[in-house]
């Protein structure tokens, strides 16, 4: 796998790099590390993402050169599709990107079915960033400080700050290698985790009083209303990650974030711990997702919605 990818990089010249919609640190860090590698090898590389780069990742070198407008695709020899288990994950331009003559998929999701001929897939890896580290080692290419910073960010964020079950010995060794190559853990963590805009914290303070704890302490929820957004001078993006607050409470296994949409409907984000399946709960209301993370949309008054969701948790959630 490594050799195939390294041969392909050697043989061709113009590369597209892309990743999934709703970007995270792994997607961006992996894209930018690969971008820096290709540039240093004298190749032409363009990063295209459907969605914009979240503010807290704009410290990564090269992030200002990412485009959100699909470039003319006939110029590309090959495309790297990073951190995607399916090609569709890149967003609405997936079909056009699929027409690039060679696709290379680097990914670590369990559900990856192998949509490209050339691929590097290992569900045991913590992150796509960790796989790029292995690729660099195989190619014998020195990791520069900027590449190390991007890859450390990828691994840091996909392991939830080295806390999740995917944090293993290999992960920590890879991270240690990146620190040796110039990544600064404290500076990176500060940029990723401690650069909240004040509006986000104002929104949090408006939202925390809506906390509910139900089902004998197993279920927790928060509600973001349009009014709260207005009061805090915040945008819906600022509530990203709020669903983790109820989930962080001792004993809570299912966490729900209700976000009111301008059309009065609610967008639900559901998270769970361990074997508790929130995908089945979301499916009851026409949504979907994974065992531990799912979403759906519902209409009605928040009290009624909450009651219906708890009922669904009782009948279809749980382990
Ligand atoms: Mn990832």
Short mmCIF file of C-alpha atoms and ligand atoms in Angstrom, two decimals:
data_model
loop_
_atom_site.label_atom_id
_atom_site.label_comp_id
_atom_site.label_asym_id
_atom_site.label_seq_id
_atom_site.Cartn_x
_atom_site.Cartn_y
_atom_site.Cartn_z
CA UNK A 1 0.00 0.00 0.00
CA UNK A 2 2.73 2.43 1.01
CA UNK A 3 4.84 1.62 -2.03
CA UNK A 4 1.89 2.00 -4.38
CA UNK A 5 1.14 5.47 -3.02
CA UNK A 6 4.76 6.54 -3.03
CA UNK A 7 5.14 5.32 -6.65
CA UNK A 8 2.05 7.24 -7.65
CA UNK A 9 3.35 10.43 -6.05
CA UNK A 10 6.66 9.93 -7.84
CA UNK A 11 5.09 9.30 -11.22
CA UNK A 12 2.55 12.14 -11.40
CA UNK A 13 2.69 15.89 -10.91
CA UNK A 14 -0.65 17.60 -10.25
CA UNK A 15 -2.68 16.50 -7.23
CA UNK A 16 -6.01 17.38 -5.67
CA UNK A 17 -6.37 16.84 -1.93
CA UNK A 18 -9.78 16.70 -0.30
CA UNK A 19 -11.55 15.37 2.81
CA UNK A 20 -15.02 15.04 4.29
CA UNK A 21 -17.58 17.80 4.78
CA UNK A 22 -17.82 19.38 8.25
CA UNK A 23 -14.06 19.43 8.63
CA UNK A 24 -12.27 18.31 11.77
CA UNK A 25 -8.65 18.48 12.91
CA UNK A 26 -7.77 15.10 11.45
CA UNK A 27 -9.13 15.97 8.00
CA UNK A 28 -7.40 19.37 7.90
CA UNK A 29 -4.15 18.32 9.54
CA UNK A 30 -3.81 15.33 7.20
CA UNK A 31 -4.61 17.41 4.12
CA UNK A 32 -2.11 20.11 4.99
CA UNK A 33 0.69 17.69 5.92
CA UNK A 34 0.27 15.96 2.58
CA UNK A 35 0.11 19.34 0.84
CA UNK A 36 3.44 20.40 2.39
CA UNK A 37 5.01 17.06 1.44
CA UNK A 38 3.92 17.35 -2.20
CA UNK A 39 5.08 20.97 -2.40
CA UNK A 40 8.50 20.07 -1.05
CA UNK A 41 8.74 17.32 -3.65
CA UNK A 42 8.16 19.95 -6.35
CA UNK A 43 4.62 18.78 -7.13
CA UNK A 44 1.55 20.89 -7.68
CA UNK A 45 -1.09 20.40 -5.01
CA UNK A 46 -4.48 22.00 -4.40
CA UNK A 47 -6.63 21.43 -1.33
CA UNK A 48 -10.36 21.66 -2.02
CA UNK A 49 -12.96 21.31 0.74
CA UNK A 50 -16.68 21.76 0.41
CA UNK A 51 -16.85 23.51 3.79
CA UNK A 52 -14.80 26.37 5.18
CA UNK A 53 -11.97 25.87 7.67
CA UNK A 54 -13.18 26.26 11.28
CA UNK A 55 -11.51 29.21 12.99
CA UNK A 56 -9.57 27.13 15.49
CA UNK A 57 -7.67 25.36 12.70
CA UNK A 58 -6.64 28.48 10.82
CA UNK A 59 -3.33 28.56 12.71
CA UNK A 60 -2.19 25.60 10.60
CA UNK A 61 0.32 26.68 8.02
CA UNK A 62 -1.17 26.63 4.52
CA UNK A 63 -4.79 26.75 5.70
CA UNK A 64 -5.17 30.14 3.97
CA UNK A 65 -4.47 28.44 0.65
CA UNK A 66 -7.36 25.96 0.91
CA UNK A 67 -10.09 26.59 -1.65
CA UNK A 68 -13.82 25.98 -1.18
CA UNK A 69 -14.53 26.46 -4.89
CA UNK A 70 -14.11 23.33 -6.94
CA UNK A 71 -11.20 23.97 -9.35
CA UNK A 72 -11.20 22.84 -13.00
CA UNK A 73 -10.68 19.12 -12.55
CA UNK A 74 -9.21 18.11 -15.92
CA UNK A 75 -5.79 19.39 -14.81
CA UNK A 76 -5.37 16.79 -12.06
CA UNK A 77 -3.44 13.55 -12.40
CA UNK A 78 -4.70 12.14 -9.12
CA UNK A 79 -6.83 12.97 -6.08
CA UNK A 80 -6.22 12.15 -2.44
CA UNK A 81 -9.46 11.51 -0.56
CA UNK A 82 -8.58 11.71 3.12
CA UNK A 83 -10.44 10.58 6.24
CA UNK A 84 -13.45 9.41 4.18
CA UNK A 85 -14.99 5.95 4.42
CA UNK A 86 -17.02 6.65 1.27
CA UNK A 87 -16.42 9.00 -1.61
CA UNK A 88 -19.81 10.66 -0.96
CA UNK A 89 -18.41 12.02 2.31
CA UNK A 90 -16.52 14.75 0.40
CA UNK A 91 -19.88 16.41 -0.28
CA UNK A 92 -21.92 17.40 -3.28
CA UNK A 93 -18.97 17.43 -5.73
CA UNK A 94 -18.09 13.77 -5.07
CA UNK A 95 -19.20 12.60 -8.48
CA UNK A 96 -17.10 15.16 -10.33
CA UNK A 97 -14.05 14.37 -8.20
CA UNK A 98 -14.54 10.67 -8.96
CA UNK A 99 -13.78 11.48 -12.61
CA UNK A 100 -10.14 12.32 -11.79
CA UNK A 101 -8.15 9.43 -13.32
CA UNK A 102 -6.57 8.17 -10.08
CA UNK A 103 -8.08 8.20 -6.60
CA UNK A 104 -6.07 7.52 -3.47
CA UNK A 105 -8.01 6.94 -0.26
CA UNK A 106 -6.25 7.22 3.10
CA UNK A 107 -8.59 6.48 5.99
CA UNK A 108 -9.09 4.77 9.34
CA UNK A 109 -12.88 4.20 9.55
CA UNK A 110 -14.19 0.71 10.28
CA UNK A 111 -16.92 0.97 7.67
CA UNK A 112 -14.55 1.72 4.77
CA UNK A 113 -15.55 -0.46 1.86
CA UNK A 114 -12.55 0.40 -0.31
CA UNK A 115 -13.86 2.68 -3.07
CA UNK A 116 -10.49 3.43 -4.71
CA UNK A 117 -7.88 1.20 -6.33
CA UNK A 118 -5.03 2.82 -4.45
CA UNK A 119 -5.68 3.02 -0.75
CA UNK A 120 -4.19 3.01 2.71
CA UNK A 121 -6.83 1.92 5.18
CA UNK A 122 -6.28 0.77 8.74
CA UNK A 123 -9.15 0.85 11.22
CA UNK A 124 -6.60 0.21 13.99
CA UNK A 125 -4.99 3.59 13.36
CA UNK A 126 -6.13 6.41 15.63
CA UNK A 127 -6.44 8.86 12.80
CA UNK A 128 -5.69 9.53 9.16
CA UNK A 129 -2.83 11.69 10.49
CA UNK A 130 -1.22 8.62 12.05
CA UNK A 131 -1.40 6.86 8.66
CA UNK A 132 0.28 9.81 6.96
CA UNK A 133 3.05 9.57 9.58
CA UNK A 134 3.57 5.95 8.55
CA UNK A 135 3.57 6.92 4.87
CA UNK A 136 6.24 9.56 5.51
CA UNK A 137 8.36 7.05 7.41
CA UNK A 138 8.03 4.61 4.52
CA UNK A 139 9.03 7.24 2.00
CA UNK A 140 11.99 8.20 4.16
CA UNK A 141 10.95 11.81 3.89
CA UNK A 142 11.99 14.18 6.68
CA UNK A 143 9.02 15.64 8.55
CA UNK A 144 9.32 19.41 8.69
CA UNK A 145 8.10 21.45 11.66
CA UNK A 146 5.02 22.59 9.75
CA UNK A 147 4.14 19.02 8.72
CA UNK A 148 4.71 17.79 12.29
CA UNK A 149 2.38 20.52 13.60
CA UNK A 150 -0.37 19.50 11.16
CA UNK A 151 -0.04 15.79 11.94
CA UNK A 152 0.11 16.31 15.71
CA UNK A 153 -3.12 18.35 15.42
CA UNK A 154 -4.71 15.49 13.45
CA UNK A 155 -3.83 12.88 16.07
CA UNK A 156 -4.58 15.13 19.05
CA UNK A 157 -8.09 15.97 17.88
CA UNK A 158 -9.15 12.52 16.64
CA UNK A 159 -8.16 10.98 19.99
CA UNK A 160 -10.04 13.70 21.90
CA UNK A 161 -6.74 14.91 23.36
CA UNK A 162 -5.34 11.36 23.77
CA UNK A 163 -8.39 10.27 25.79
CA UNK A 164 -10.43 7.97 23.53
CA UNK A 165 -10.13 4.19 23.14
CA UNK A 166 -8.20 4.67 19.87
CA UNK A 167 -5.21 6.05 21.80
CA UNK A 168 -2.64 3.26 21.74
CA UNK A 169 1.09 2.83 22.01
CA UNK A 170 1.57 3.45 18.28
CA UNK A 171 -0.44 6.67 18.55
CA UNK A 172 1.70 8.00 21.38
CA UNK A 173 4.92 6.96 19.65
CA UNK A 174 3.80 8.74 16.49
CA UNK A 175 2.95 11.85 18.53
CA UNK A 176 6.33 11.69 20.29
CA UNK A 177 8.05 11.51 16.91
CA UNK A 178 6.16 14.60 15.78
CA UNK A 179 7.24 16.49 18.90
CA UNK A 180 10.82 15.47 18.10
CA UNK A 181 10.25 16.93 14.61
CA UNK A 182 9.17 20.27 16.03
CA UNK A 183 5.46 20.07 16.95
CA UNK A 184 4.77 22.09 20.11
CA UNK A 185 2.01 20.33 22.16
CA UNK A 186 1.18 23.29 24.37
CA UNK A 187 0.97 25.81 21.53
CA UNK A 188 -1.13 23.46 19.39
CA UNK A 189 -3.58 22.63 22.23
CA UNK A 190 -3.97 26.32 23.00
CA UNK A 191 -4.82 27.07 19.37
CA UNK A 192 -7.21 24.14 18.99
CA UNK A 193 -8.99 24.20 22.36
CA UNK A 194 -8.51 27.61 23.93
CA UNK A 195 -9.49 30.05 21.22
CA UNK A 196 -13.24 30.17 21.79
CA UNK A 197 -14.86 33.36 20.58
CA UNK A 198 -16.62 35.13 23.49
CA UNK A 199 -19.97 34.62 21.74
CA UNK A 200 -19.62 30.87 22.15
CA UNK A 201 -19.20 31.11 25.91
CA UNK A 202 -22.04 33.67 26.12
CA UNK A 203 -24.21 31.19 24.23
CA UNK A 204 -23.18 28.40 26.59
CA UNK A 205 -24.24 30.48 29.58
CA UNK A 206 -27.62 31.11 27.94
CA UNK A 207 -28.02 27.41 27.19
CA UNK A 208 -26.85 25.79 30.46
CA UNK A 209 -30.06 26.66 32.38
CA UNK A 210 -31.94 24.35 29.95
CA UNK A 211 -30.07 21.29 31.24
CA UNK A 212 -32.35 18.32 31.93
CA UNK A 213 -31.40 15.03 33.53
CA UNK A 214 -33.85 12.19 33.02
CA UNK A 215 -34.20 8.44 33.06
CA UNK A 216 -32.72 8.11 36.52
CA UNK A 217 -29.63 10.05 35.52
CA UNK A 218 -28.96 8.17 32.26
CA UNK A 219 -30.16 10.91 29.91
CA UNK A 220 -29.09 14.54 29.69
CA UNK A 221 -30.04 17.33 27.33
CA UNK A 222 -29.45 20.96 26.45
CA UNK A 223 -31.56 23.22 24.24
CA UNK A 224 -30.30 26.02 22.00
CA UNK A 225 -33.18 28.33 21.09
CA UNK A 226 -33.17 31.06 18.44
CA UNK A 227 -33.67 33.47 21.32
CA UNK A 228 -30.48 32.23 23.03
CA UNK A 229 -28.53 32.73 19.79
CA UNK A 230 -29.85 36.28 19.55
CA UNK A 231 -29.13 37.11 23.20
CA UNK A 232 -25.57 35.83 22.91
CA UNK A 233 -24.95 37.36 19.49
CA UNK A 234 -23.93 33.87 18.38
CA UNK A 235 -24.34 31.76 15.26
CA UNK A 236 -25.50 28.10 15.26
CA UNK A 237 -21.86 27.02 14.68
CA UNK A 238 -20.97 28.32 18.11
CA UNK A 239 -23.03 25.49 19.66
CA UNK A 240 -20.78 22.87 18.03
CA UNK A 241 -19.71 20.42 20.73
CA UNK A 242 -22.28 21.56 23.33
CA UNK A 243 -23.75 18.04 23.24
CA UNK A 244 -20.59 16.89 25.05
CA UNK A 245 -21.51 18.80 28.21
CA UNK A 246 -24.45 16.60 29.32
CA UNK A 247 -22.46 13.57 28.19
CA UNK A 248 -19.65 14.55 30.57
CA UNK A 249 -21.94 14.17 33.61
CA UNK A 250 -21.32 11.09 35.74
CA UNK A 251 -23.86 8.37 34.95
CA UNK A 252 -25.19 10.02 31.79
CA UNK A 253 -25.16 7.56 28.91
CA UNK A 254 -27.26 9.44 26.37
CA UNK A 255 -26.85 13.13 25.64
CA UNK A 256 -29.11 15.19 23.40
CA UNK A 257 -28.66 18.69 22.03
CA UNK A 258 -31.85 20.31 20.72
CA UNK A 259 -31.06 23.16 18.37
CA UNK A 260 -34.01 25.26 17.26
CA UNK A 261 -33.93 26.10 13.53
CA UNK A 262 -35.25 29.38 12.07
CA UNK A 263 -38.28 27.46 10.74
CA UNK A 264 -39.22 26.35 14.28
CA UNK A 265 -38.12 22.76 13.74
CA UNK A 266 -35.41 21.29 15.97
CA UNK A 267 -32.18 19.63 14.93
CA UNK A 268 -31.22 16.90 17.39
CA UNK A 269 -27.64 15.75 17.99
CA UNK A 270 -27.43 12.56 20.01
CA UNK A 271 -24.34 11.12 21.69
CA UNK A 272 -23.87 8.07 23.88
CA UNK A 273 -21.28 6.23 25.88
CA UNK A 274 -20.27 2.60 25.43
CA UNK A 275 -22.79 0.22 23.87
CA UNK A 276 -25.76 2.54 24.13
CA UNK A 277 -27.13 2.93 20.60
CA UNK A 278 -28.41 6.39 19.65
CA UNK A 279 -28.54 5.56 15.94
CA UNK A 280 -31.70 3.51 16.62
CA UNK A 281 -33.26 6.45 18.44
CA UNK A 282 -32.48 8.84 15.57
CA UNK A 283 -33.85 6.35 13.07
CA UNK A 284 -37.26 6.39 14.79
CA UNK A 285 -37.49 10.04 13.69
CA UNK A 286 -36.08 9.60 10.20
CA UNK A 287 -32.46 10.40 11.06
CA UNK A 288 -29.31 8.30 11.21
CA UNK A 289 -25.68 8.11 12.22
CA UNK A 290 -23.53 5.71 14.22
CA UNK A 291 -23.94 3.85 17.50
CA UNK A 292 -22.45 6.68 19.58
CA UNK A 293 -23.32 9.69 17.43
CA UNK A 294 -26.52 10.33 15.50
CA UNK A 295 -28.81 13.14 14.39
CA UNK A 296 -32.36 13.82 13.26
CA UNK A 297 -34.86 16.65 12.86
CA UNK A 298 -38.21 16.99 14.60
CA UNK A 299 -41.15 19.33 14.59
CA UNK A 300 -43.27 20.52 17.48
CA UNK A 301 -42.97 22.05 20.92
CA UNK A 302 -39.72 21.30 22.70
CA UNK A 303 -41.51 19.67 25.68
CA UNK A 304 -43.37 17.28 23.37
CA UNK A 305 -40.25 16.50 21.35
CA UNK A 306 -38.29 15.77 24.52
CA UNK A 307 -41.03 13.44 25.77
CA UNK A 308 -41.14 11.57 22.46
CA UNK A 309 -37.36 11.20 22.39
CA UNK A 310 -37.25 9.80 25.93
CA UNK A 311 -39.92 7.32 24.93
CA UNK A 312 -37.81 6.25 21.95
CA UNK A 313 -34.77 5.94 24.21
CA UNK A 314 -36.75 3.58 26.44
CA UNK A 315 -37.95 1.39 23.56
CA UNK A 316 -35.06 1.47 21.09
CA UNK A 317 -32.00 2.90 22.80
CA UNK A 318 -29.99 1.17 25.45
CA UNK A 319 -27.50 -1.60 25.16
MN1 LIG B 1 -10.27 10.82 11.36
#
